[in-house]
CSV table of C-alpha atoms and ligand atoms in Angstrom, one decimal:
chain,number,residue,atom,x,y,z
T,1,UNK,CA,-59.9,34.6,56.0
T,2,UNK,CA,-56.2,34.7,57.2
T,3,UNK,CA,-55.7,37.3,59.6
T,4,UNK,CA,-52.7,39.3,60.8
T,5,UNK,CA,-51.5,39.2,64.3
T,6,UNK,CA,-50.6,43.1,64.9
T,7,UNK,CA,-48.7,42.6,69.0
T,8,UNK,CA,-48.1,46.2,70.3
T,9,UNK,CA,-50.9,47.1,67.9
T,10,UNK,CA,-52.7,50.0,70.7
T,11,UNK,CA,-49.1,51.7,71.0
T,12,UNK,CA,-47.9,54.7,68.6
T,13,UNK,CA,-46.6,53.0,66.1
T,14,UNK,CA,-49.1,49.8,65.7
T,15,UNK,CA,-51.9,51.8,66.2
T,16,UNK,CA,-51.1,53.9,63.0
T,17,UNK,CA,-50.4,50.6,61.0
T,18,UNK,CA,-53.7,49.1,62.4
T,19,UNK,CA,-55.4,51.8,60.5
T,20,UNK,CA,-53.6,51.2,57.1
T,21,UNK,CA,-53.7,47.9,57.4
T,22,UNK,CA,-57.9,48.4,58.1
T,23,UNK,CA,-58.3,50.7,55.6
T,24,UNK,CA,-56.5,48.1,52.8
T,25,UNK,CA,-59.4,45.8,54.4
T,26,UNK,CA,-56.9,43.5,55.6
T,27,UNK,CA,-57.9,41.0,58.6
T,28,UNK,CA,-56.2,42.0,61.8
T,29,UNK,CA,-55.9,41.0,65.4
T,30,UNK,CA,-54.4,43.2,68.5
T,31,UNK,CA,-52.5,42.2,70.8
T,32,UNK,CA,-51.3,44.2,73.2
T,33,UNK,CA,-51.0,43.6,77.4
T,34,UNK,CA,-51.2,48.1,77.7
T,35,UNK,CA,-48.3,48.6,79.5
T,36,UNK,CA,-48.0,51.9,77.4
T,37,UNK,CA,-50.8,52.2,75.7
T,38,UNK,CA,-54.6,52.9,76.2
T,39,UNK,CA,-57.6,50.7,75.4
T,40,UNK,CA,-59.5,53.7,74.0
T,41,UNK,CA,-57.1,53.7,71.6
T,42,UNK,CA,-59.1,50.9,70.2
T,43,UNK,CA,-61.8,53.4,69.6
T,44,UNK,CA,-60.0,56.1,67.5
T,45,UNK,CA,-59.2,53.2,65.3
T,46,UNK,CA,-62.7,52.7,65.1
T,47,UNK,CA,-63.5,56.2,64.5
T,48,UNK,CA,-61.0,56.3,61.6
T,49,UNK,CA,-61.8,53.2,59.6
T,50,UNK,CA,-65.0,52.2,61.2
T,51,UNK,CA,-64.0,48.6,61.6
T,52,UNK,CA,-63.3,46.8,65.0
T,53,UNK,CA,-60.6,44.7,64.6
T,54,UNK,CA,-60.4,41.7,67.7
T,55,UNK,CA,-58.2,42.8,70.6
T,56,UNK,CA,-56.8,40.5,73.2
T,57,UNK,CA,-55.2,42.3,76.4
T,58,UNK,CA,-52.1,39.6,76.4
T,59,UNK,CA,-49.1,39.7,77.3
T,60,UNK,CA,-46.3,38.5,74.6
T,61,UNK,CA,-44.5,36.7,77.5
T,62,UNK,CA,-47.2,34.7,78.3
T,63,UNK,CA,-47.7,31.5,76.2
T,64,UNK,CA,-50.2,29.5,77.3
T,65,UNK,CA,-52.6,32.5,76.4
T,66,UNK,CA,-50.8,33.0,73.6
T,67,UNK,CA,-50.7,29.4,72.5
T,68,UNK,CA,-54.5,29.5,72.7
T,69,UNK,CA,-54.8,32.9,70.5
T,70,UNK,CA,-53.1,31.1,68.1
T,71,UNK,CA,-55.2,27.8,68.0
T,72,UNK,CA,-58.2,29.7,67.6
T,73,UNK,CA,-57.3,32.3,65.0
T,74,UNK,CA,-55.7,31.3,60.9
T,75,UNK,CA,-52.9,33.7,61.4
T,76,UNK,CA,-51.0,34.7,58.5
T,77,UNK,CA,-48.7,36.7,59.6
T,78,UNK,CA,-47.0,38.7,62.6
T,79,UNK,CA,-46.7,42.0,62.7
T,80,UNK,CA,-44.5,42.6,65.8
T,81,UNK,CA,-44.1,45.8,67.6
T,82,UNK,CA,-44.5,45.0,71.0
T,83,UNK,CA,-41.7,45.7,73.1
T,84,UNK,CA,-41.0,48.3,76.0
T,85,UNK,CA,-38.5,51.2,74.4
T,86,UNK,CA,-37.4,54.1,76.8
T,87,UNK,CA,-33.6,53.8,76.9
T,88,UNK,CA,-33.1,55.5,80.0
T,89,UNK,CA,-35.4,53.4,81.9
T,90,UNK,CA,-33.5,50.2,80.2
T,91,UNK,CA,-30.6,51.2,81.8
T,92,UNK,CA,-32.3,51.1,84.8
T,93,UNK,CA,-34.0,48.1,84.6
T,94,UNK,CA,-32.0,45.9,82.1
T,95,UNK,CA,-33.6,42.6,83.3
T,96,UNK,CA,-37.1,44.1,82.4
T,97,UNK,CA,-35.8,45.1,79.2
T,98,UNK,CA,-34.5,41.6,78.3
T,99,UNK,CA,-37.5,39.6,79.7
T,100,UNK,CA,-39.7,41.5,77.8
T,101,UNK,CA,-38.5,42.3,74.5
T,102,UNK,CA,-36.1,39.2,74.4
T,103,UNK,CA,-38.5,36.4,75.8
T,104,UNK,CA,-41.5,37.6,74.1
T,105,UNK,CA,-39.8,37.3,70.7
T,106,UNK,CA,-39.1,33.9,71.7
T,107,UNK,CA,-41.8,32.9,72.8
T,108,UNK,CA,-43.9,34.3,69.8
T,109,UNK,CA,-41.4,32.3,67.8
T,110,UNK,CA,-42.4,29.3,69.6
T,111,UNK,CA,-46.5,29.7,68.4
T,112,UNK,CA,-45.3,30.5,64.9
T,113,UNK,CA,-43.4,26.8,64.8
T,114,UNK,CA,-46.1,25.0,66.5
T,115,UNK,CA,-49.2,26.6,64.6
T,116,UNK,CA,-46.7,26.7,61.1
T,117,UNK,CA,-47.0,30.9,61.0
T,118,UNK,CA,-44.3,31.7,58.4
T,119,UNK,CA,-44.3,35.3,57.9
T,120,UNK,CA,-43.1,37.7,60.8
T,121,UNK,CA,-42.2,41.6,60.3
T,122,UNK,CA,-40.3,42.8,63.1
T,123,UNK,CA,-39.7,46.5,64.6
T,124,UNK,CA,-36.2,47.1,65.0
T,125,UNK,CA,-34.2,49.9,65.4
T,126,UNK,CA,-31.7,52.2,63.6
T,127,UNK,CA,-30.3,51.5,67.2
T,128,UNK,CA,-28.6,48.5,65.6
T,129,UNK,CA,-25.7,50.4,64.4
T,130,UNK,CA,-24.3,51.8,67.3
T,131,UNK,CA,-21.9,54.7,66.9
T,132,UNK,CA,-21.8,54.6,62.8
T,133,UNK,CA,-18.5,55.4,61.6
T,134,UNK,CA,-20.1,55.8,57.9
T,135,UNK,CA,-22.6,57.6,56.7
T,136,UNK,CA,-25.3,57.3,55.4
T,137,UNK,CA,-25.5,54.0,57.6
T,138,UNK,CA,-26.8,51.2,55.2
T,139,UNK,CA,-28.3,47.7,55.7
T,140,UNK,CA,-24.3,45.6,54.9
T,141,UNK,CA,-22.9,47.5,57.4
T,142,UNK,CA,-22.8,45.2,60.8
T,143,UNK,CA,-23.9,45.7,64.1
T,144,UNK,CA,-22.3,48.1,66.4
T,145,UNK,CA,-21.7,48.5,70.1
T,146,UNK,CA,-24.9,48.8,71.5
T,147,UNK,CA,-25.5,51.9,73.1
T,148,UNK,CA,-28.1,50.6,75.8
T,149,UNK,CA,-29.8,47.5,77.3
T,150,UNK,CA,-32.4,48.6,74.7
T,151,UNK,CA,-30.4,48.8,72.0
T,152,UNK,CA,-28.8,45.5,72.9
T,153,UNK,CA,-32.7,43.8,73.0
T,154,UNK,CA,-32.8,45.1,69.2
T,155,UNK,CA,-29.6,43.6,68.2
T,156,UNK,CA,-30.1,40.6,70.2
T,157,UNK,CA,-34.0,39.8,68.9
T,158,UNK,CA,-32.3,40.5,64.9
T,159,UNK,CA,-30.1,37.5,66.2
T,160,UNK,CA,-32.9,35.1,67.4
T,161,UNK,CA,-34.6,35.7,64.0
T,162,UNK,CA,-31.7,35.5,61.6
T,163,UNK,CA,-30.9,31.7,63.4
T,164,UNK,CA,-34.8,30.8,63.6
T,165,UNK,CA,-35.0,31.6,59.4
T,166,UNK,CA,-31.8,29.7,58.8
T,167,UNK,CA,-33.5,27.0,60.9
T,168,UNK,CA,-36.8,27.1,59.4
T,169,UNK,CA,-36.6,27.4,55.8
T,170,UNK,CA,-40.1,28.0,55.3
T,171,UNK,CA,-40.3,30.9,57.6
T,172,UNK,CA,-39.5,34.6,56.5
T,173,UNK,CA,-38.7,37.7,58.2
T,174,UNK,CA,-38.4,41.2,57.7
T,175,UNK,CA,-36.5,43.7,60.3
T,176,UNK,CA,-37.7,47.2,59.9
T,177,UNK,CA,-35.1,49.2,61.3
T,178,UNK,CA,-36.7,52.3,62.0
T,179,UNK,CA,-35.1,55.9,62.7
T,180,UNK,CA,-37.1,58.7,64.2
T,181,UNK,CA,-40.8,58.5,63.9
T,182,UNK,CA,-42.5,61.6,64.6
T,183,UNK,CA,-45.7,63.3,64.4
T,184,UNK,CA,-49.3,61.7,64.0
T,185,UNK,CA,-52.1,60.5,61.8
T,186,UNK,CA,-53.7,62.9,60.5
T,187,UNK,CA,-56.9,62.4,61.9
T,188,UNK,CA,-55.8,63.6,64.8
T,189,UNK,CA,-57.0,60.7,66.8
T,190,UNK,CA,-54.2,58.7,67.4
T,191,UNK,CA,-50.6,59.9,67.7
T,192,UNK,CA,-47.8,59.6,69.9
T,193,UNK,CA,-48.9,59.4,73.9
T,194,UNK,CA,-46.7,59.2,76.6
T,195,UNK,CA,-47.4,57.7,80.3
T,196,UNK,CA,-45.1,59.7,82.1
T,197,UNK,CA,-42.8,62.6,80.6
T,198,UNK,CA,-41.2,62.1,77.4
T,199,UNK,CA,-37.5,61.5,77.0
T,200,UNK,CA,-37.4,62.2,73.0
T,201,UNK,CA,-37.0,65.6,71.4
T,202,UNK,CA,-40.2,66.5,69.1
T,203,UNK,CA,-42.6,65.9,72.2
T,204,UNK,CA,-40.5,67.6,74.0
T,205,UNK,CA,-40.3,70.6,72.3
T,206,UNK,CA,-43.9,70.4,71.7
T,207,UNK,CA,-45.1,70.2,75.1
T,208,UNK,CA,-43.1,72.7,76.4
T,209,UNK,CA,-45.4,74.9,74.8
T,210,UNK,CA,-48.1,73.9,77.4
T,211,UNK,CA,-46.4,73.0,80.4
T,212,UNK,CA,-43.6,75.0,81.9
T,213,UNK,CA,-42.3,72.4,84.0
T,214,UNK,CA,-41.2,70.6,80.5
T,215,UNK,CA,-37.6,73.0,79.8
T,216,UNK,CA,-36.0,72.5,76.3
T,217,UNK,CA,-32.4,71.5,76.7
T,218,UNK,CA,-30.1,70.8,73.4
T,219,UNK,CA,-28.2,67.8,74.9
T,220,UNK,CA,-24.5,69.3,73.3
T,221,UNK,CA,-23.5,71.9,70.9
T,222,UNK,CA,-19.9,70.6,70.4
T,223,UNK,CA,-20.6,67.9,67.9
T,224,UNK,CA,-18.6,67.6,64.7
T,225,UNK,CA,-21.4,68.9,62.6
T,226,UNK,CA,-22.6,71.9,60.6
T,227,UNK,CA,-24.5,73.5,63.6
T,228,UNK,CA,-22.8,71.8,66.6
T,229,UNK,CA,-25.9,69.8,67.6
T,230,UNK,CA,-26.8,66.0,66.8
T,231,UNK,CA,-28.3,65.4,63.6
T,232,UNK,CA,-31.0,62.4,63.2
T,233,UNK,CA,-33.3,61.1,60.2
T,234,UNK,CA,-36.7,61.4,61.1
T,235,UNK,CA,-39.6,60.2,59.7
T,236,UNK,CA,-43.5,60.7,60.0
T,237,UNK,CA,-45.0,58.4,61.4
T,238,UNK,CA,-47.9,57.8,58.4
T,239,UNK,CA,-45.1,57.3,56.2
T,240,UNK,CA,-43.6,54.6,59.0
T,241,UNK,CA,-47.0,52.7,58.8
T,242,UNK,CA,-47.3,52.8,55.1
T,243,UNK,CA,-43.8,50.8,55.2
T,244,UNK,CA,-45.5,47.9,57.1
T,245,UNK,CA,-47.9,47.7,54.4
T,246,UNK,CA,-45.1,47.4,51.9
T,247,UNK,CA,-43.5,44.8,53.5
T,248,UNK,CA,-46.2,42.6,54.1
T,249,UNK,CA,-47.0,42.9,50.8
T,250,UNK,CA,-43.5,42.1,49.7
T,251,UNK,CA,-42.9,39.0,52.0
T,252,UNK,CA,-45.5,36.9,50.2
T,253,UNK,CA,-43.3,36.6,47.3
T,254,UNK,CA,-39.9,37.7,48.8
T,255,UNK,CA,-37.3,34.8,47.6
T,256,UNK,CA,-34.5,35.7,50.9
T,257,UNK,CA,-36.5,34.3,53.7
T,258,UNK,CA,-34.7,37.0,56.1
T,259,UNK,CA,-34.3,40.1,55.0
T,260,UNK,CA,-34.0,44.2,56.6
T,261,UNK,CA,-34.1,47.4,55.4
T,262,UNK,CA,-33.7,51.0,57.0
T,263,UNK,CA,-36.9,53.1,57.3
T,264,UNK,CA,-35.9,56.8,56.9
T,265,UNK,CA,-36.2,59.9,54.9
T,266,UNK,CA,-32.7,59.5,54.0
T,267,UNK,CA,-32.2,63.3,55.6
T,268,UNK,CA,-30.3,64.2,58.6
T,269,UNK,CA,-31.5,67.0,60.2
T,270,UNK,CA,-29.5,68.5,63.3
T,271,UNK,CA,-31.6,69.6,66.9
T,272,UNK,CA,-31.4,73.2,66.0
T,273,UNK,CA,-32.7,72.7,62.8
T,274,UNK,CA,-35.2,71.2,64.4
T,275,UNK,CA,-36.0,74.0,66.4
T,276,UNK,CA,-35.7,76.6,63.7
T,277,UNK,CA,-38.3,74.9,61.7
T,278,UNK,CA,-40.8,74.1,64.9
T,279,UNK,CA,-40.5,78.1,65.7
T,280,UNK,CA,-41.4,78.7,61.5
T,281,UNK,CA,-44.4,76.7,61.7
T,282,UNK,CA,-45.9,76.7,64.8
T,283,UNK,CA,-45.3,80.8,65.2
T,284,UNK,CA,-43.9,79.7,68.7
T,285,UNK,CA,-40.3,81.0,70.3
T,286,UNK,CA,-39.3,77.9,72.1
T,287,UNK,CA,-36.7,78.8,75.4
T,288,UNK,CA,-34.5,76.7,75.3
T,289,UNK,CA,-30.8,76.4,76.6
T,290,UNK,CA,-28.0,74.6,75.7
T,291,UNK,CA,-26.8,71.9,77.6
T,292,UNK,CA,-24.0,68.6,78.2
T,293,UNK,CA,-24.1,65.8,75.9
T,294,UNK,CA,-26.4,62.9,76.6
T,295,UNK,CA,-24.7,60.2,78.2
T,296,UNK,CA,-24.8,57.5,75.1
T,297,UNK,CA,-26.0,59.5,72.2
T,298,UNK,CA,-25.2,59.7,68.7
T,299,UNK,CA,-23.4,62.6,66.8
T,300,UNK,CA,-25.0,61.7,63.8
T,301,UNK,CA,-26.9,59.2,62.0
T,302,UNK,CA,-29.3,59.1,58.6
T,303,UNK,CA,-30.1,56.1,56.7
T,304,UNK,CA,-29.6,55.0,53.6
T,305,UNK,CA,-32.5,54.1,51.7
T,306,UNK,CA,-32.0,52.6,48.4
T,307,UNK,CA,-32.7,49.3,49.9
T,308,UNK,CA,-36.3,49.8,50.9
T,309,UNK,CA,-36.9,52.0,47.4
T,310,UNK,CA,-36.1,49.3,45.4
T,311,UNK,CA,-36.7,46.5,46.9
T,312,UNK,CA,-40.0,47.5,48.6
T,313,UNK,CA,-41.1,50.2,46.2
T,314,UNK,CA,-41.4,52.6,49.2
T,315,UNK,CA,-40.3,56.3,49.8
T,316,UNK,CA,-41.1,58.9,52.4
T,317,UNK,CA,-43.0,61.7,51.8
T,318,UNK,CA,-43.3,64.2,54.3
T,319,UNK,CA,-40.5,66.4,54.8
T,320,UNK,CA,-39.7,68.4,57.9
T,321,UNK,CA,-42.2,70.9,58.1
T,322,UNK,CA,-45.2,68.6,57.6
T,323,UNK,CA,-43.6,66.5,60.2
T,324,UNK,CA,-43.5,69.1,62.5
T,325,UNK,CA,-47.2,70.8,61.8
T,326,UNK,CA,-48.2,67.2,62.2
T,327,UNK,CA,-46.7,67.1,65.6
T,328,UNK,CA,-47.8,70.2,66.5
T,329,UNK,CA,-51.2,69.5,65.4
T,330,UNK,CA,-51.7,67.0,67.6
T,331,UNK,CA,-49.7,68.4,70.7
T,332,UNK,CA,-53.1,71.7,69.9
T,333,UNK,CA,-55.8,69.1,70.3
T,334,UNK,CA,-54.5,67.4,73.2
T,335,UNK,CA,-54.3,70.5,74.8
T,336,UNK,CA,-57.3,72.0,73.3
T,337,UNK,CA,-59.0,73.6,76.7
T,338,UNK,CA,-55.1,75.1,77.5
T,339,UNK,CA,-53.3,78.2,76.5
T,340,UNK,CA,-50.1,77.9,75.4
T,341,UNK,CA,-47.4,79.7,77.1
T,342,UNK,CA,-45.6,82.8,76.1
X,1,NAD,P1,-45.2,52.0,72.1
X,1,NAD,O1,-44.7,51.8,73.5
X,1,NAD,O2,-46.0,53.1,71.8
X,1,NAD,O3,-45.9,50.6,71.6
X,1,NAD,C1,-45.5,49.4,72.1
X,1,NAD,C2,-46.8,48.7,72.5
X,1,NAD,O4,-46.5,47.3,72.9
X,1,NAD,C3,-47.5,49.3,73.6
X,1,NAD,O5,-48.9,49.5,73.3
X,1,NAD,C4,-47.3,48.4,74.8
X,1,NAD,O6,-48.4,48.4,75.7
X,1,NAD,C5,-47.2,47.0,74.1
X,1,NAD,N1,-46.4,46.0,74.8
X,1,NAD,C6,-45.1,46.2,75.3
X,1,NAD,N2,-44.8,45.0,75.9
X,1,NAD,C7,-45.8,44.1,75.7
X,1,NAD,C8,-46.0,42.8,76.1
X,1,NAD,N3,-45.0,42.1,76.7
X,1,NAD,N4,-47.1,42.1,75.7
X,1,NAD,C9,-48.1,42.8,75.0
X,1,NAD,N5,-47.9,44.1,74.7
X,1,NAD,C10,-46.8,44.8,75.0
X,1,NAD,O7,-43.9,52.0,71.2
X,1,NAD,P2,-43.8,52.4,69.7
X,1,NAD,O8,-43.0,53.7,69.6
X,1,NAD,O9,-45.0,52.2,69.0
X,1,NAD,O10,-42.7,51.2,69.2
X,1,NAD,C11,-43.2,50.0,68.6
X,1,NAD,C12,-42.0,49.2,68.3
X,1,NAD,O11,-41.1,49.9,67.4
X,1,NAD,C13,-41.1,48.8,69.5
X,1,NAD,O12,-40.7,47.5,69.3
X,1,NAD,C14,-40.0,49.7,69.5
X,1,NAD,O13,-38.9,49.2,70.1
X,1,NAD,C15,-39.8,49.9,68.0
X,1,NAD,N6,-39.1,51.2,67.7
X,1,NAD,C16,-39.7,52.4,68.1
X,1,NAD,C17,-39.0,53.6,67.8
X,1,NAD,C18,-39.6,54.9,68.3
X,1,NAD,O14,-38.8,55.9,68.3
X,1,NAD,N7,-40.8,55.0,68.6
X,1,NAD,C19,-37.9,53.6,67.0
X,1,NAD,C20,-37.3,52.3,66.6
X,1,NAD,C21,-38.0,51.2,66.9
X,2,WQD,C1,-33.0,63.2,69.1
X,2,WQD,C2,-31.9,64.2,69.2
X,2,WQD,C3,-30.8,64.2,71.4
X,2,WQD,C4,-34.2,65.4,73.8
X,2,WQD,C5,-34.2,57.4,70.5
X,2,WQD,C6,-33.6,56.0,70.8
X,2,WQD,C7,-33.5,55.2,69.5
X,2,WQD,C8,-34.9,55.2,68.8
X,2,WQD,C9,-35.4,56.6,68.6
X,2,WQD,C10,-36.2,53.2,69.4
X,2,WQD,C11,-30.7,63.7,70.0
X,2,WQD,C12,-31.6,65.5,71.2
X,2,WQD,C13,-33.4,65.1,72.7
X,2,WQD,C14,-34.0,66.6,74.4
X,2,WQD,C15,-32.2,67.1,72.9
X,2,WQD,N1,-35.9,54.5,69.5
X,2,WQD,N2,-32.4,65.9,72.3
X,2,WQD,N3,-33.0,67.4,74.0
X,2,WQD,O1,-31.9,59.6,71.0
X,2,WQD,O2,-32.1,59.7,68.4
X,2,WQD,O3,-33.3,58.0,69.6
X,2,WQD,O4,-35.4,57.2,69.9
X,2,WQD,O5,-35.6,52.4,68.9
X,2,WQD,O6,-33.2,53.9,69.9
X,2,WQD,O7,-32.3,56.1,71.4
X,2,WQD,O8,-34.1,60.3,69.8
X,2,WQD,O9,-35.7,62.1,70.2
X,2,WQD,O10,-34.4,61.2,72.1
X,2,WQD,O11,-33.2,62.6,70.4
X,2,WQD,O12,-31.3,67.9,72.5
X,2,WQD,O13,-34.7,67.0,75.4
X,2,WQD,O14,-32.4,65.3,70.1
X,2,WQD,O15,-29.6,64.5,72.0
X,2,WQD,O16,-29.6,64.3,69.4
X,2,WQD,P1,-32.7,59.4,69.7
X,2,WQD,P2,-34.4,61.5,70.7
């Protein structure tokens, strides 16, 4: 049987679409080299769907042991979320940023001609669109300035892909742009894990009702909107995974071999609100104070979405307060020996 090729497939996002694509009894293979990610990961899969899908600690970057992957395994298709994402640490370390997320797309690319792969579903980024100037942002709009090396590696990797499908007739892609996944499956067992402290808001806000070192600043309350703080579209992350499915079910017959489509609720939701509905669920009073803008960031940005609902038959479900009890859920039995704090 033809297998998948998940890359990134032990991190927060693959790991959840490991699962679906498991529990739809579809043939997969991990990749991933766990620069952010843990091999017992590998058993909460198991534990889930008790199946035990083949891993191979590789890196993307390296193809000679890639090139071998691929000559022993029928690969059908790539599912492709490796890639290192803090933006902060990008801006540090631009170099690292391109080599990896950059030259591993390439270099994947370079199996997929020799071994005659022709389906690849790519993770990119609502990122893509820089500083929107209309909203809700949809998929003809064109790139914008990106707003970090990582950004840039998003934009940059649509590139190689849109040239390698015009190339290759036979080849088709599909860019997920992604907004803001959140939360975590609902087992329990896999969900959003960090080495070293978070940057993005819903972990923050959740573990800073364990750890007191972890303070909840609102980056700017001046913004142009109804509350003053940034508004983003986020999206659960068992609705995220459910999208891969959809798309690898729609590139078998899709006609455009290159093709991308926003993944969001559609929903903009600003940081307070955020907040407000965190406090509802959770029964928590989060201290928080308000601080500068973050150098770089968005005022606001939601997706459009009739796209990926027509075109992929797919729709979110969850709205924000699941989201957040899902987050929240998780954040408890991580810290299930700890009391949280007043
Ligand atoms: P993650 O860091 O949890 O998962 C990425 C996985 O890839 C990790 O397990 C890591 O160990 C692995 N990896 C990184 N570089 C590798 C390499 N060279 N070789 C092999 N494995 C490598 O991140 P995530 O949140 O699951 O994101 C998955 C993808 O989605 C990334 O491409 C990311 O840029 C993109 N994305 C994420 C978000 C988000 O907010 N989480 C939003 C938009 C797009
Ligand atoms: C959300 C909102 C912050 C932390 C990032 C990447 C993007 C994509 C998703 C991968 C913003 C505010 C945050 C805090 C805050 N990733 N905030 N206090 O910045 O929308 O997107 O992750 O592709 O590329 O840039 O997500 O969760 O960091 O921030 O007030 O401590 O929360 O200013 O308005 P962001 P985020």
């Amino acid at each position: 049987m033809k297998k998948i090729l998940v890359t990134g497939g032990l991190g927060y996002i693959g790991s959840h679409t490991c699962v679906d694509l498991l529990e739809k009894n579809y043939e997969i293979i991990i990749v991933d080299n766990l620069c952010n990610s843990e091999l017992d990961t590998l058993n909460s899969i198991y534990s889930i769907t008790k199946k035990k899908p083949k891993f191979f600690n590789c890196d993307i970057t390296n193809y000679e042991e890639l090139f071998h992957l691929f000559k022993t395994n029928n690969i059908d298709c790539i599912i492709h979320f490796a890639a290192l994402k803090s933006v902060s640490d990008s801006v540090q370390n631009p170099k690292k940023y391109f080599f990896n997320n950059v030259e591993g797309i390439k270099i994947l690319l370079r199996c997929c001609k020799k071994f005659k792969v022709n389906k690849f579903i790519f993770s990119s980024s609502c990122t893509v669109y820089g500083f929107p100037k209309v909203l809700p942002v949809n998929e003809s709009m064109p790139f914008g300035e990106a707003s970090s090396p990582y950004g840039e590696t998003k934009i940059r990797s649509e590139e190689i892909l849109l040239k390698f499908c015009k190339e290759n007739k036979s080849f088709k892609n599909i860019s997920l742009r992604y907004f803001n996944p959140i939360g975590a499956h609902n087992s329990n067992l896999i969900g959003e894990s960090h080495k070293g402290t978070p940057s993005n808001l819903v972990p923050i806000i959740t573990k800073s009702c364990f750890n007191k070192n972890i303070k909840l600043k609102v980056f700017g309350n001046d913004y142009n909107t109804k509350d003053g703080t940034a508004i983003r579209d986020y999206i659960h992350i068992e609705d995220l995974s459910k999208a891969h499915i959809k798309a690898y079910e729609y590139i078998k017959d899709s006609i455009n071999n290159y093709e991308f489509f926003n993944v969001g609720t559609g929903i903009g939701y600003s940081v307070i609100e955020v907040i407000n509905t965190f406090e509802e669920i959770s029964g928590k009073k989060l201290n928080y104070i308000f601080a500068k803008r973050r150098k770089g960031d968005i005022e606001k940005i939601y997706a459009d979405i009739k796209k990926v609902n027509k075109k992929m038959k797919w729709k979110a479900k969850f709205d924000l307060k699941k989201m957040l009890e899902s987050a929240w859920s998780w954040e408890l039995k991580r810290n299930s020996n700890k009391k949280t704090l007043k």
